[in-house]
PDB file of C-alpha atoms and ligand atoms in Angstrom:
ATOM      1  CA  MET A   1    -265.641 -87.038 -17.431  1.00 72.00           C
ATOM      2  CA  ARG A   2    -267.357 -88.192 -14.308  1.00 81.00           C
ATOM      3  CA  ARG A   3    -269.180 -85.463 -12.380  1.00 87.00           C
ATOM      4  CA  LYS A   4    -267.251 -84.484  -9.209  1.00 93.00           C
ATOM      5  CA  VAL A   5    -268.765 -85.124  -5.802  1.00 96.00           C
ATOM      6  CA  THR A   6    -269.114 -81.705  -4.221  1.00 97.00           C
ATOM      7  CA  LYS A   7    -272.145 -82.076  -1.984  1.00 97.00           C
ATOM      8  CA  ALA A   8    -272.372 -84.063   1.277  1.00 98.00           C
ATOM      9  CA  VAL A   9    -275.318 -84.831   3.471  1.00 98.00           C
ATOM     10  CA  PHE A  10    -274.874 -85.059   7.240  1.00 97.00           C
ATOM     11  CA  PRO A  11    -277.810 -86.804   8.905  1.00 97.00           C
ATOM     12  CA  VAL A  12    -277.812 -85.257  12.375  1.00 94.00           C
ATOM     13  CA  ALA A  13    -281.469 -85.472  13.407  1.00 93.00           C
ATOM     14  CA  GLY A  14    -281.086 -88.364  15.828  1.00 87.00           C
ATOM     15  CA  LEU A  15    -282.050 -87.922  19.473  1.00 84.00           C
ATOM     16  CA  GLY A  16    -278.841 -89.339  20.825  1.00 83.00           C
ATOM     17  CA  THR A  17    -280.648 -91.186  23.551  1.00 88.00           C
ATOM     18  CA  ARG A  18    -277.610 -93.407  24.220  1.00 90.00           C
ATOM     19  CA  PHE A  19    -275.888 -90.370  25.663  1.00 90.00           C
ATOM     20  CA  LEU A  20    -278.660 -89.115  27.922  1.00 93.00           C
ATOM     21  CA  PRO A  21    -278.629 -87.121  30.107  1.00 92.00           C
ATOM     22  CA  ALA A  22    -275.822 -85.247  28.257  1.00 88.00           C
ATOM     23  CA  THR A  23    -277.905 -85.035  25.048  1.00 88.00           C
ATOM     24  CA  LYS A  24    -280.867 -83.582  26.843  1.00 88.00           C
ATOM     25  CA  SER A  25    -279.560 -80.154  25.996  1.00 88.00           C
ATOM     26  CA  ILE A  26    -276.672 -80.628  23.574  1.00 90.00           C
ATOM     27  CA  PRO A  27    -276.773 -82.372  20.232  1.00 92.00           C
ATOM     28  CA  LYS A  28    -274.741 -85.593  20.212  1.00 92.00           C
ATOM     29  CA  GLU A  29    -272.714 -84.210  17.282  1.00 93.00           C
ATOM     30  CA  ILE A  30    -271.427 -81.407  19.492  1.00 93.00           C
ATOM     31  CA  MET A  31    -269.926 -83.804  22.004  1.00 93.00           C
ATOM     32  CA  THR A  32    -266.161 -83.456  21.886  1.00 95.00           C
ATOM     33  CA  LEU A  33    -263.282 -85.714  21.189  1.00 96.00           C
ATOM     34  CA  VAL A  34    -260.506 -83.876  22.927  1.00 95.00           C
ATOM     35  CA  ASP A  35    -261.459 -80.311  21.905  1.00 92.00           C
ATOM     36  CA  ARG A  36    -263.326 -80.732  18.618  1.00 94.00           C
ATOM     37  CA  PRO A  37    -266.967 -81.769  18.338  1.00 95.00           C
ATOM     38  CA  LEU A  38    -267.763 -84.944  16.435  1.00 95.00           C
ATOM     39  CA  ILE A  39    -269.225 -82.909  13.596  1.00 96.00           C
ATOM     40  CA  GLN A  40    -265.939 -81.079  13.108  1.00 95.00           C
ATOM     41  CA  TYR A  41    -264.194 -84.348  12.286  1.00 96.00           C
ATOM     42  CA  ALA A  42    -266.880 -85.139   9.743  1.00 97.00           C
ATOM     43  CA  ILE A  43    -266.605 -81.685   8.126  1.00 96.00           C
ATOM     44  CA  ASP A  44    -262.825 -81.894   7.988  1.00 95.00           C
ATOM     45  CA  GLU A  45    -263.041 -85.229   6.275  1.00 97.00           C
ATOM     46  CA  ALA A  46    -265.550 -83.900   3.777  1.00 97.00           C
ATOM     47  CA  ARG A  47    -263.439 -80.862   2.982  1.00 96.00           C
ATOM     48  CA  ALA A  48    -260.398 -83.069   2.409  1.00 96.00           C
ATOM     49  CA  ALA A  49    -262.438 -85.042  -0.128  1.00 97.00           C
ATOM     50  CA  GLY A  50    -263.308 -81.905  -2.118  1.00 96.00           C
ATOM     51  CA  ILE A  51    -266.834 -81.290  -0.714  1.00 97.00           C
ATOM     52  CA  LYS A  52    -267.970 -77.732  -1.144  1.00 96.00           C
ATOM     53  CA  GLU A  53    -271.579 -77.845  -0.012  1.00 96.00           C
ATOM     54  CA  PHE A  54    -272.663 -79.240   3.308  1.00 97.00           C
ATOM     55  CA  ILE A  55    -276.248 -80.251   3.875  1.00 97.00           C
ATOM     56  CA  PHE A  56    -277.344 -80.927   7.409  1.00 97.00           C
ATOM     57  CA  VAL A  57    -280.515 -82.839   8.044  1.00 97.00           C
ATOM     58  CA  THR A  58    -281.441 -81.730  11.542  1.00 95.00           C
ATOM     59  CA  SER A  59    -284.381 -81.820  13.949  1.00 92.00           C
ATOM     60  CA  ARG A  60    -285.669 -79.805  16.886  1.00 89.00           C
ATOM     61  CA  GLY A  61    -283.041 -79.064  19.545  1.00 84.00           C
ATOM     62  CA  LYS A  62    -280.094 -78.933  17.178  1.00 88.00           C
ATOM     63  CA  SER A  63    -279.601 -75.197  17.002  1.00 87.00           C
ATOM     64  CA  ALA A  64    -276.211 -75.477  18.748  1.00 90.00           C
ATOM     65  CA  LEU A  65    -274.990 -77.028  15.490  1.00 90.00           C
ATOM     66  CA  GLU A  66    -276.044 -74.020  13.475  1.00 90.00           C
ATOM     67  CA  ASP A  67    -274.338 -71.682  15.957  1.00 90.00           C
ATOM     68  CA  TYR A  68    -271.172 -73.765  15.885  1.00 92.00           C
ATOM     69  CA  PHE A  69    -270.717 -73.136  12.144  1.00 91.00           C
ATOM     70  CA  ASP A  70    -271.347 -69.400  12.402  1.00 87.00           C
ATOM     71  CA  HIS A  71    -269.150 -66.469  13.348  1.00 87.00           C
ATOM     72  CA  ALA A  72    -269.016 -65.640  17.089  1.00 88.00           C
ATOM     73  CA  PRO A  73    -268.285 -61.875  16.919  1.00 90.00           C
ATOM     74  CA  GLU A  74    -267.860 -61.172  20.652  1.00 91.00           C
ATOM     75  CA  LEU A  75    -265.655 -64.194  21.200  1.00 91.00           C
ATOM     76  CA  GLU A  76    -263.571 -63.432  18.135  1.00 91.00           C
ATOM     77  CA  ALA A  77    -263.190 -59.769  19.127  1.00 92.00           C
ATOM     78  CA  ALA A  78    -262.130 -60.758  22.678  1.00 93.00           C
ATOM     79  CA  LEU A  79    -259.542 -63.222  21.359  1.00 91.00           C
ATOM     80  CA  ARG A  80    -258.210 -60.685  18.872  1.00 91.00           C
ATOM     81  CA  GLN A  81    -257.899 -58.024  21.571  1.00 93.00           C
ATOM     82  CA  LYS A  82    -255.912 -60.434  23.718  1.00 92.00           C
ATOM     83  CA  GLY A  83    -253.719 -61.420  20.800  1.00 91.00           C
ATOM     84  CA  LYS A  84    -254.792 -65.078  21.007  1.00 92.00           C
ATOM     85  CA  ASP A  85    -254.005 -65.839  17.412  1.00 90.00           C
ATOM     86  CA  ASP A  86    -253.652 -69.569  18.005  1.00 88.00           C
ATOM     87  CA  LEU A  87    -257.191 -69.793  19.342  1.00 90.00           C
ATOM     88  CA  LEU A  88    -258.526 -67.634  16.490  1.00 91.00           C
ATOM     89  CA  ASP A  89    -256.771 -70.009  14.160  1.00 89.00           C
ATOM     90  CA  ALA A  90    -258.354 -73.050  15.827  1.00 86.00           C
ATOM     91  CA  MET A  91    -261.783 -71.432  15.243  1.00 88.00           C
ATOM     92  CA  LYS A  92    -261.121 -70.998  11.454  1.00 87.00           C
ATOM     93  CA  ASP A  93    -262.214 -74.549  10.648  1.00 87.00           C
ATOM     94  CA  THR A  94    -265.678 -73.798  12.109  1.00 91.00           C
ATOM     95  CA  ILE A  95    -266.422 -71.051   9.653  1.00 88.00           C
ATOM     96  CA  MET A  96    -268.234 -71.925   6.436  1.00 88.00           C
ATOM     97  CA  ASP A  97    -268.290 -69.875   3.293  1.00 86.00           C
ATOM     98  CA  SER A  98    -271.549 -68.018   2.923  1.00 86.00           C
ATOM     99  CA  GLY A  99    -274.131 -70.252   1.321  1.00 89.00           C
ATOM    100  CA  ALA A 100    -271.964 -73.390   1.649  1.00 93.00           C
ATOM    101  CA  ILE A 101    -274.001 -74.852   4.458  1.00 94.00           C
ATOM    102  CA  ALA A 102    -277.710 -75.598   4.487  1.00 95.00           C
ATOM    103  CA  TYR A 103    -280.047 -77.035   7.064  1.00 95.00           C
ATOM    104  CA  ILE A 104    -283.133 -79.059   6.323  1.00 95.00           C
ATOM    105  CA  ARG A 105    -285.417 -80.401   9.023  1.00 94.00           C
ATOM    106  CA  GLN A 106    -286.485 -84.025   9.265  1.00 94.00           C
ATOM    107  CA  HIS A 107    -289.811 -83.570  10.977  1.00 91.00           C
ATOM    108  CA  LYS A 108    -290.218 -87.177  12.098  1.00 90.00           C
ATOM    109  CA  PRO A 109    -287.553 -89.753  12.920  1.00 90.00           C
ATOM    110  CA  LEU A 110    -288.425 -92.101  10.096  1.00 91.00           C
ATOM    111  CA  GLY A 111    -284.940 -93.489   9.425  1.00 93.00           C
ATOM    112  CA  LEU A 112    -281.666 -92.801   7.626  1.00 95.00           C
ATOM    113  CA  GLY A 113    -283.139 -93.309   4.175  1.00 96.00           C
ATOM    114  CA  HIS A 114    -285.840 -90.755   4.953  1.00 95.00           C
ATOM    115  CA  ALA A 115    -283.258 -88.294   6.319  1.00 96.00           C
ATOM    116  CA  VAL A 116    -281.312 -88.410   3.062  1.00 97.00           C
ATOM    117  CA  TRP A 117    -284.529 -88.121   1.069  1.00 96.00           C
ATOM    118  CA  CYS A 118    -285.368 -84.946   3.019  1.00 96.00           C
ATOM    119  CA  ALA A 119    -282.293 -83.358   1.347  1.00 96.00           C
ATOM    120  CA  ARG A 120    -283.364 -84.308  -2.228  1.00 96.00           C
ATOM    121  CA  ARG A 121    -284.054 -80.725  -3.472  1.00 95.00           C
ATOM    122  CA  LEU A 122    -280.699 -79.477  -2.247  1.00 96.00           C
ATOM    123  CA  ILE A 123    -278.887 -82.435  -3.764  1.00 96.00           C
ATOM    124  CA  GLY A 124    -280.521 -82.177  -7.183  1.00 94.00           C
ATOM    125  CA  ASP A 125    -279.306 -84.285 -10.029  1.00 94.00           C
ATOM    126  CA  GLU A 126    -275.696 -85.044  -9.107  1.00 96.00           C
ATOM    127  CA  PRO A 127    -273.741 -87.670  -7.181  1.00 97.00           C
ATOM    128  CA  PHE A 128    -273.376 -86.867  -3.480  1.00 98.00           C
ATOM    129  CA  ALA A 129    -271.747 -88.133  -0.329  1.00 98.00           C
ATOM    130  CA  VAL A 130    -273.360 -89.074   2.967  1.00 98.00           C
ATOM    131  CA  ILE A 131    -271.349 -88.935   6.195  1.00 98.00           C
ATOM    132  CA  LEU A 132    -272.603 -90.290   9.489  1.00 97.00           C
ATOM    133  CA  PRO A 133    -270.725 -88.260  12.110  1.00 97.00           C
ATOM    134  CA  ASP A 134    -271.036 -91.050  14.719  1.00 95.00           C
ATOM    135  CA  ASP A 135    -268.510 -93.044  12.704  1.00 97.00           C
ATOM    136  CA  VAL A 136    -265.237 -91.293  13.299  1.00 97.00           C
ATOM    137  CA  ILE A 137    -262.376 -92.665  11.140  1.00 97.00           C
ATOM    138  CA  ALA A 138    -258.766 -91.942  11.942  1.00 96.00           C
ATOM    139  CA  ALA A 139    -256.755 -92.401   8.715  1.00 96.00           C
ATOM    140  CA  GLU A 140    -253.632 -91.056   7.027  1.00 95.00           C
ATOM    141  CA  LYS A 141    -255.714 -90.329   3.979  1.00 97.00           C
ATOM    142  CA  PRO A 142    -259.255 -89.468   5.128  1.00 97.00           C
ATOM    143  CA  CYS A 143    -261.804 -92.137   4.384  1.00 98.00           C
ATOM    144  CA  LEU A 144    -264.090 -90.167   2.122  1.00 98.00           C
ATOM    145  CA  GLN A 145    -261.098 -89.001   0.053  1.00 98.00           C
ATOM    146  CA  GLN A 146    -260.121 -92.700  -0.442  1.00 98.00           C
ATOM    147  CA  MET A 147    -263.661 -93.354  -1.625  1.00 98.00           C
ATOM    148  CA  VAL A 148    -263.773 -90.415  -3.965  1.00 97.00           C
ATOM    149  CA  GLU A 149    -260.530 -91.542  -5.579  1.00 96.00           C
ATOM    150  CA  SER A 150    -261.924 -95.070  -6.087  1.00 96.00           C
ATOM    151  CA  TYR A 151    -265.244 -93.703  -7.232  1.00 96.00           C
ATOM    152  CA  GLU A 152    -263.503 -91.677  -9.942  1.00 95.00           C
ATOM    153  CA  GLU A 153    -262.489 -95.119 -11.383  1.00 93.00           C
ATOM    154  CA  THR A 154    -265.679 -97.019 -10.778  1.00 95.00           C
ATOM    155  CA  GLY A 155    -268.613 -94.592 -10.784  1.00 94.00           C
ATOM    156  CA  GLY A 156    -271.884 -96.035  -9.421  1.00 95.00           C
ATOM    157  CA  ASN A 157    -272.630 -96.117  -5.729  1.00 97.00           C
ATOM    158  CA  MET A 158    -269.986 -96.777  -3.066  1.00 97.00           C
ATOM    159  CA  VAL A 159    -270.107 -97.559   0.662  1.00 98.00           C
ATOM    160  CA  ALA A 160    -267.276 -97.691   3.174  1.00 98.00           C
ATOM    161  CA  ALA A 161    -266.844-101.302   4.338  1.00 98.00           C
ATOM    162  CA  MET A 162    -265.116-103.038   7.193  1.00 97.00           C
ATOM    163  CA  GLU A 163    -264.960-106.657   8.358  1.00 96.00           C
ATOM    164  CA  VAL A 164    -266.641-107.018  11.746  1.00 96.00           C
ATOM    165  CA  ALA A 165    -267.000-110.024  14.111  1.00 96.00           C
ATOM    166  CA  PRO A 166    -269.877-112.268  12.905  1.00 95.00           C
ATOM    167  CA  GLU A 167    -271.796-111.696  16.156  1.00 95.00           C
ATOM    168  CA  LYS A 168    -271.745-107.943  15.422  1.00 95.00           C
ATOM    169  CA  THR A 169    -273.351-108.051  12.006  1.00 96.00           C
ATOM    170  CA  SER A 170    -276.807-107.399  13.471  1.00 95.00           C
ATOM    171  CA  SER A 171    -275.693-103.886  14.254  1.00 94.00           C
ATOM    172  CA  TYR A 172    -274.844-102.947  10.701  1.00 96.00           C
ATOM    173  CA  GLY A 173    -275.848-102.889   7.026  1.00 96.00           C
ATOM    174  CA  VAL A 174    -274.100-105.997   5.640  1.00 97.00           C
ATOM    175  CA  LEU A 175    -272.805-106.592   2.132  1.00 97.00           C
ATOM    176  CA  ASP A 176    -273.558-109.546  -0.076  1.00 97.00           C
ATOM    177  CA  VAL A 177    -270.391-109.751  -2.091  1.00 96.00           C
ATOM    178  CA  ALA A 178    -270.503-110.608  -5.807  1.00 95.00           C
ATOM    179  CA  GLU A 179    -266.830-110.201  -6.512  1.00 94.00           C
ATOM    180  CA  ASP A 180    -263.881-109.513  -4.245  1.00 94.00           C
ATOM    181  CA  LEU A 181    -261.438-107.248  -6.042  1.00 92.00           C
ATOM    182  CA  GLY A 182    -259.109-106.640  -3.071  1.00 90.00           C
ATOM    183  CA  SER A 183    -259.765-103.359  -1.324  1.00 94.00           C
ATOM    184  CA  LEU A 184    -262.853-102.990  -3.509  1.00 97.00           C
ATOM    185  CA  VAL A 185    -265.775-105.446  -3.619  1.00 97.00           C
ATOM    186  CA  ARG A 186    -268.607-105.475  -6.056  1.00 97.00           C
ATOM    187  CA  VAL A 187    -271.844-105.866  -4.199  1.00 97.00           C
ATOM    188  CA  LYS A 188    -274.882-107.906  -5.240  1.00 96.00           C
ATOM    189  CA  GLY A 189    -277.074-107.199  -2.229  1.00 96.00           C
ATOM    190  CA  MET A 190    -277.264-105.465   1.101  1.00 96.00           C
ATOM    191  CA  VAL A 191    -279.207-106.282   4.266  1.00 95.00           C
ATOM    192  CA  GLU A 192    -279.828-103.932   7.134  1.00 94.00           C
ATOM    193  CA  LYS A 193    -279.090-105.350  10.602  1.00 95.00           C
ATOM    194  CA  PRO A 194    -279.499-109.060   9.718  1.00 95.00           C
ATOM    195  CA  LYS A 195    -279.506-111.755  12.393  1.00 94.00           C
ATOM    196  CA  GLN A 196    -276.095-113.366  12.571  1.00 94.00           C
ATOM    197  CA  GLU A 197    -277.375-116.512  10.836  1.00 94.00           C
ATOM    198  CA  ASP A 198    -278.894-114.512   7.990  1.00 94.00           C
ATOM    199  CA  ALA A 199    -275.921-112.200   7.362  1.00 95.00           C
ATOM    200  CA  PRO A 200    -274.594-112.663   3.804  1.00 96.00           C
ATOM    201  CA  SER A 201    -271.034-111.862   4.942  1.00 96.00           C
ATOM    202  CA  ASN A 202    -269.247-110.118   7.800  1.00 95.00           C
ATOM    203  CA  LEU A 203    -268.452-107.102   5.652  1.00 97.00           C
ATOM    204  CA  ALA A 204    -270.305-104.201   7.243  1.00 98.00           C
ATOM    205  CA  VAL A 205    -271.253-100.795   5.960  1.00 98.00           C
ATOM    206  CA  ILE A 206    -269.570 -97.951   7.851  1.00 98.00           C
ATOM    207  CA  GLY A 207    -271.134 -94.465   7.678  1.00 97.00           C
ATOM    208  CA  ARG A 208    -269.658 -93.130   4.446  1.00 98.00           C
ATOM    209  CA  TYR A 209    -271.507 -93.311   1.156  1.00 98.00           C
ATOM    210  CA  ILE A 210    -271.169 -91.933  -2.376  1.00 98.00           C
ATOM    211  CA  LEU A 211    -274.552 -92.198  -4.076  1.00 97.00           C
ATOM    212  CA  THR A 212    -275.966 -91.540  -7.487  1.00 96.00           C
ATOM    213  CA  PRO A 213    -278.981 -89.137  -7.587  1.00 95.00           C
ATOM    214  CA  ASN A 214    -281.161 -91.990  -8.767  1.00 94.00           C
ATOM    215  CA  ILE A 215    -281.208 -93.225  -5.174  1.00 95.00           C
ATOM    216  CA  LEU A 216    -283.461 -90.289  -4.349  1.00 95.00           C
ATOM    217  CA  LYS A 217    -286.064 -91.535  -6.793  1.00 93.00           C
ATOM    218  CA  THR A 218    -285.800 -94.952  -5.213  1.00 92.00           C
ATOM    219  CA  LEU A 219    -286.189 -93.399  -1.746  1.00 91.00           C
ATOM    220  CA  ASN A 220    -289.397 -91.713  -2.982  1.00 88.00           C
ATOM    221  CA  LYS A 221    -290.978 -95.155  -3.176  1.00 86.00           C
ATOM    222  CA  MET A 222    -289.351 -96.823  -0.152  1.00 79.00           C
ATOM    223  CA  LYS A 223    -291.391 -98.487   2.517  1.00 77.00           C
ATOM    224  CA  SER A 224    -290.099 -98.953   6.032  1.00 76.00           C
ATOM    225  CA  GLY A 225    -287.746-101.856   6.712  1.00 76.00           C
ATOM    226  CA  ALA A 226    -285.650-102.984   9.652  1.00 78.00           C
ATOM    227  CA  GLY A 227    -286.709-101.341  12.942  1.00 78.00           C
ATOM    228  CA  GLY A 228    -289.775 -99.851  11.199  1.00 83.00           C
ATOM    229  CA  GLU A 229    -287.505 -97.196   9.565  1.00 86.00           C
ATOM    230  CA  ILE A 230    -286.914 -96.204   5.929  1.00 91.00           C
ATOM    231  CA  GLN A 231    -283.488 -97.632   5.470  1.00 93.00           C
ATOM    232  CA  LEU A 232    -280.817 -96.262   3.177  1.00 95.00           C
ATOM    233  CA  THR A 233    -279.405 -99.791   2.908  1.00 95.00           C
ATOM    234  CA  ASP A 234    -282.667-101.004   1.408  1.00 94.00           C
ATOM    235  CA  ALA A 235    -282.679 -98.250  -1.224  1.00 95.00           C
ATOM    236  CA  ILE A 236    -279.089 -99.058  -2.202  1.00 96.00           C
ATOM    237  CA  ALA A 237    -280.065-102.751  -2.457  1.00 95.00           C
ATOM    238  CA  GLN A 238    -282.956-101.679  -4.771  1.00 94.00           C
ATOM    239  CA  GLU A 239    -280.427 -99.860  -7.000  1.00 94.00           C
ATOM    240  CA  ILE A 240    -278.597-103.200  -7.494  1.00 95.00           C
ATOM    241  CA  VAL A 241    -281.844-104.931  -8.463  1.00 93.00           C
ATOM    242  CA  ALA A 242    -282.509-102.122 -10.977  1.00 92.00           C
ATOM    243  CA  GLY A 243    -279.085-102.767 -12.535  1.00 93.00           C
ATOM    244  CA  GLY A 244    -277.058-100.067 -10.750  1.00 93.00           C
ATOM    245  CA  ASP A 245    -273.416-100.626  -9.673  1.00 96.00           C
ATOM    246  CA  VAL A 246    -272.643-100.728  -5.970  1.00 97.00           C
ATOM    247  CA  PHE A 247    -269.169-101.135  -4.549  1.00 98.00           C
ATOM    248  CA  GLY A 248    -267.810-101.485  -1.050  1.00 98.00           C
ATOM    249  CA  LEU A 249    -264.408-100.033  -0.243  1.00 98.00           C
ATOM    250  CA  ARG A 250    -262.370-101.544   2.544  1.00 97.00           C
ATOM    251  CA  PHE A 251    -260.896 -98.270   3.619  1.00 97.00           C
ATOM    252  CA  ARG A 252    -257.560 -97.929   5.313  1.00 97.00           C
ATOM    253  CA  GLY A 253    -258.000 -96.453   8.761  1.00 97.00           C
ATOM    254  CA  GLN A 254    -259.383 -97.021  12.210  1.00 97.00           C
ATOM    255  CA  ARG A 255    -263.058 -96.564  12.778  1.00 98.00           C
ATOM    256  CA  PHE A 256    -264.535 -95.605  16.124  1.00 97.00           C
ATOM    257  CA  ASP A 257    -268.207 -96.112  16.857  1.00 96.00           C
ATOM    258  CA  CYS A 258    -268.897 -92.837  18.611  1.00 96.00           C
ATOM    259  CA  GLY A 259    -272.565 -93.685  18.731  1.00 94.00           C
ATOM    260  CA  SER A 260    -271.694 -96.010  21.649  1.00 94.00           C
ATOM    261  CA  LYS A 261    -270.190 -95.007  24.992  1.00 95.00           C
ATOM    262  CA  ALA A 262    -267.410 -97.561  24.781  1.00 96.00           C
ATOM    263  CA  GLY A 263    -266.544 -96.445  21.221  1.00 96.00           C
ATOM    264  CA  PHE A 264    -266.562 -92.805  22.231  1.00 96.00           C
ATOM    265  CA  LEU A 265    -264.179 -93.464  25.151  1.00 96.00           C
ATOM    266  CA  GLN A 266    -261.844 -95.445  22.880  1.00 97.00           C
ATOM    267  CA  ALA A 267    -261.817 -92.602  20.397  1.00 97.00           C
ATOM    268  CA  THR A 268    -261.101 -90.131  23.173  1.00 96.00           C
ATOM    269  CA  VAL A 269    -258.104 -92.138  24.290  1.00 96.00           C
ATOM    270  CA  ALA A 270    -256.819 -92.715  20.771  1.00 96.00           C
ATOM    271  CA  PHE A 271    -257.211 -89.083  19.677  1.00 96.00           C
ATOM    272  CA  GLY A 272    -255.719 -87.852  22.983  1.00 95.00           C
ATOM    273  CA  LEU A 273    -252.656 -90.059  22.472  1.00 95.00           C
ATOM    274  CA  SER A 274    -252.270 -88.909  18.864  1.00 94.00           C
ATOM    275  CA  ARG A 275    -252.184 -85.195  19.826  1.00 93.00           C
ATOM    276  CA  PRO A 276    -248.631 -83.830  20.004  1.00 93.00           C
ATOM    277  CA  ASP A 277    -249.681 -81.264  22.651  1.00 92.00           C
ATOM    278  CA  LEU A 278    -251.163 -83.967  24.936  1.00 94.00           C
ATOM    279  CA  ARG A 279    -249.343 -87.206  24.070  1.00 94.00           C
ATOM    280  CA  ASP A 280    -246.626 -87.142  26.762  1.00 95.00           C
ATOM    281  CA  GLU A 281    -248.760 -86.214  29.778  1.00 95.00           C
ATOM    282  CA  PHE A 282    -251.665 -88.404  28.664  1.00 94.00           C
ATOM    283  CA  SER A 283    -249.587 -91.507  27.880  1.00 93.00           C
ATOM    284  CA  THR A 284    -247.800 -91.190  31.222  1.00 94.00           C
ATOM    285  CA  TYR A 285    -251.210 -91.082  32.912  1.00 94.00           C
ATOM    286  CA  ILE A 286    -252.514 -94.102  30.983  1.00 92.00           C
ATOM    287  CA  ASN A 287    -249.404 -96.171  31.631  1.00 92.00           C
ATOM    288  CA  GLU A 288    -249.609 -95.420  35.334  1.00 92.00           C
ATOM    289  CA  LEU A 289    -253.282 -96.293  35.390  1.00 90.00           C
ATOM    290  CA  VAL A 290    -252.707 -99.627  33.619  1.00 89.00           C
ATOM    291  CA  THR A 291    -249.794-100.481  35.921  1.00 90.00           C
ATOM    292  CA  SER A 292    -251.818 -99.711  39.060  1.00 90.00           C
ATOM    293  CA  GLN A 293    -254.789-101.665  37.818  1.00 86.00           C
ATOM    294  CA  LYS A 294    -252.600-104.684  37.084  1.00 84.00           C
ATOM    295  CA  ALA A 295    -251.011-104.405  40.523  1.00 84.00           C
ATOM    296  CA  ALA A 296    -254.490-104.366  42.096  1.00 83.00           C
ATOM    297  CA  GLN A 297    -255.586-107.575  40.336  1.00 77.00           C
TER     298      GLN A 297
HETATM  299  C1  G1P B 301    -276.426 -96.970  10.182  1.00 81.56           C
HETATM  300  C2  G1P B 301    -276.810 -97.730   8.896  1.00 81.56           C
HETATM  301  C3  G1P B 301    -276.095 -99.067   8.858  1.00 81.56           C
HETATM  302  C4  G1P B 301    -274.617 -98.851   8.984  1.00 81.56           C
HETATM  303  C5  G1P B 301    -274.277 -98.061  10.292  1.00 81.56           C
HETATM  304  C6  G1P B 301    -272.790 -97.753  10.349  1.00 81.56           C
HETATM  305  O1  G1P B 301    -276.958 -97.686  11.302  1.00 81.56           O
HETATM  306  O2  G1P B 301    -278.208 -97.906   8.831  1.00 81.56           O
HETATM  307  O3  G1P B 301    -276.348 -99.689   7.645  1.00 81.56           O
HETATM  308  O4  G1P B 301    -273.948-100.110   9.005  1.00 81.56           O
HETATM  309  O5  G1P B 301    -274.996 -96.856  10.336  1.00 81.56           O
HETATM  310  O6  G1P B 301    -272.480 -97.071  11.533  1.00 81.56           O
HETATM  311  P1  G1P B 301    -277.109 -97.059  12.781  1.00 81.56           P
HETATM  312  O7  G1P B 301    -275.828 -97.296  13.406  1.00 81.56           O
HETATM  313  O8  G1P B 301    -277.398 -95.582  12.608  1.00 81.56           O
HETATM  314  O9  G1P B 301    -278.254 -97.798  13.394  1.00 81.56           O
END
């Protein structure tokens, strides 16, 4: 029996400079899509995939994240008193079981690989997931759940993968495909943010990973790579060299790059339109906006 994946690491130490000045005082992960912060989408996806322990790799200035996942006694009492059961209900998803959430600080911004390595003692000797909350994925079956189901068949390491335009490969970890099995690919190499002409394919890594604990030993020895940072991509590539299995899963769903302003706006529109309580009013507004813009052209 393969060991179940019950722990997930959420690297949330980044400065979020692309969203300054907003991120001067709020963590990027608390920025909201409609009425839920980015981090809530990541947590919901992890829960759906069977994750029971949530490990946050944070940095200075991220205390709003810790408060978000705690009880808010005054607020809860006020809502209870007013009989606002729907709002109390909406807050339920923000509450974690005691001991289910842990925070580790990454003291220096040394890269994604280093952030994951910071969590090594909490991960221990078992497979674990990594979720990058910037990558929001709308899917009928949540992306990590799709991955866990595939992983139960394959074992090894797995990354979420998506075809991107060739000129965009330099923004991603890119897979060197050994064997294309349909939705799954077996990977023979991975390159972090290659120049377009050096990219081994246009199959990019999206921020969901299932990793074997051996990667932590590899990360122990990693030197900095692209951008002068310790890259998770490089450690996974090392695993392949050492004989480990790595798979990419072309997940079913739509990914939004909420690390960019344009991606965040697209996600806001898409999630707004998908919400039954907002759909009618919001789609009327969007249609009117598009019509008036066309008329003005
Ligand atoms: C990170 C990873 C990269 C991956 C990307 C997905 O890069 O290093 O391999 O393709 O997330 O969003 P970042 O976007 O944090 O620079």
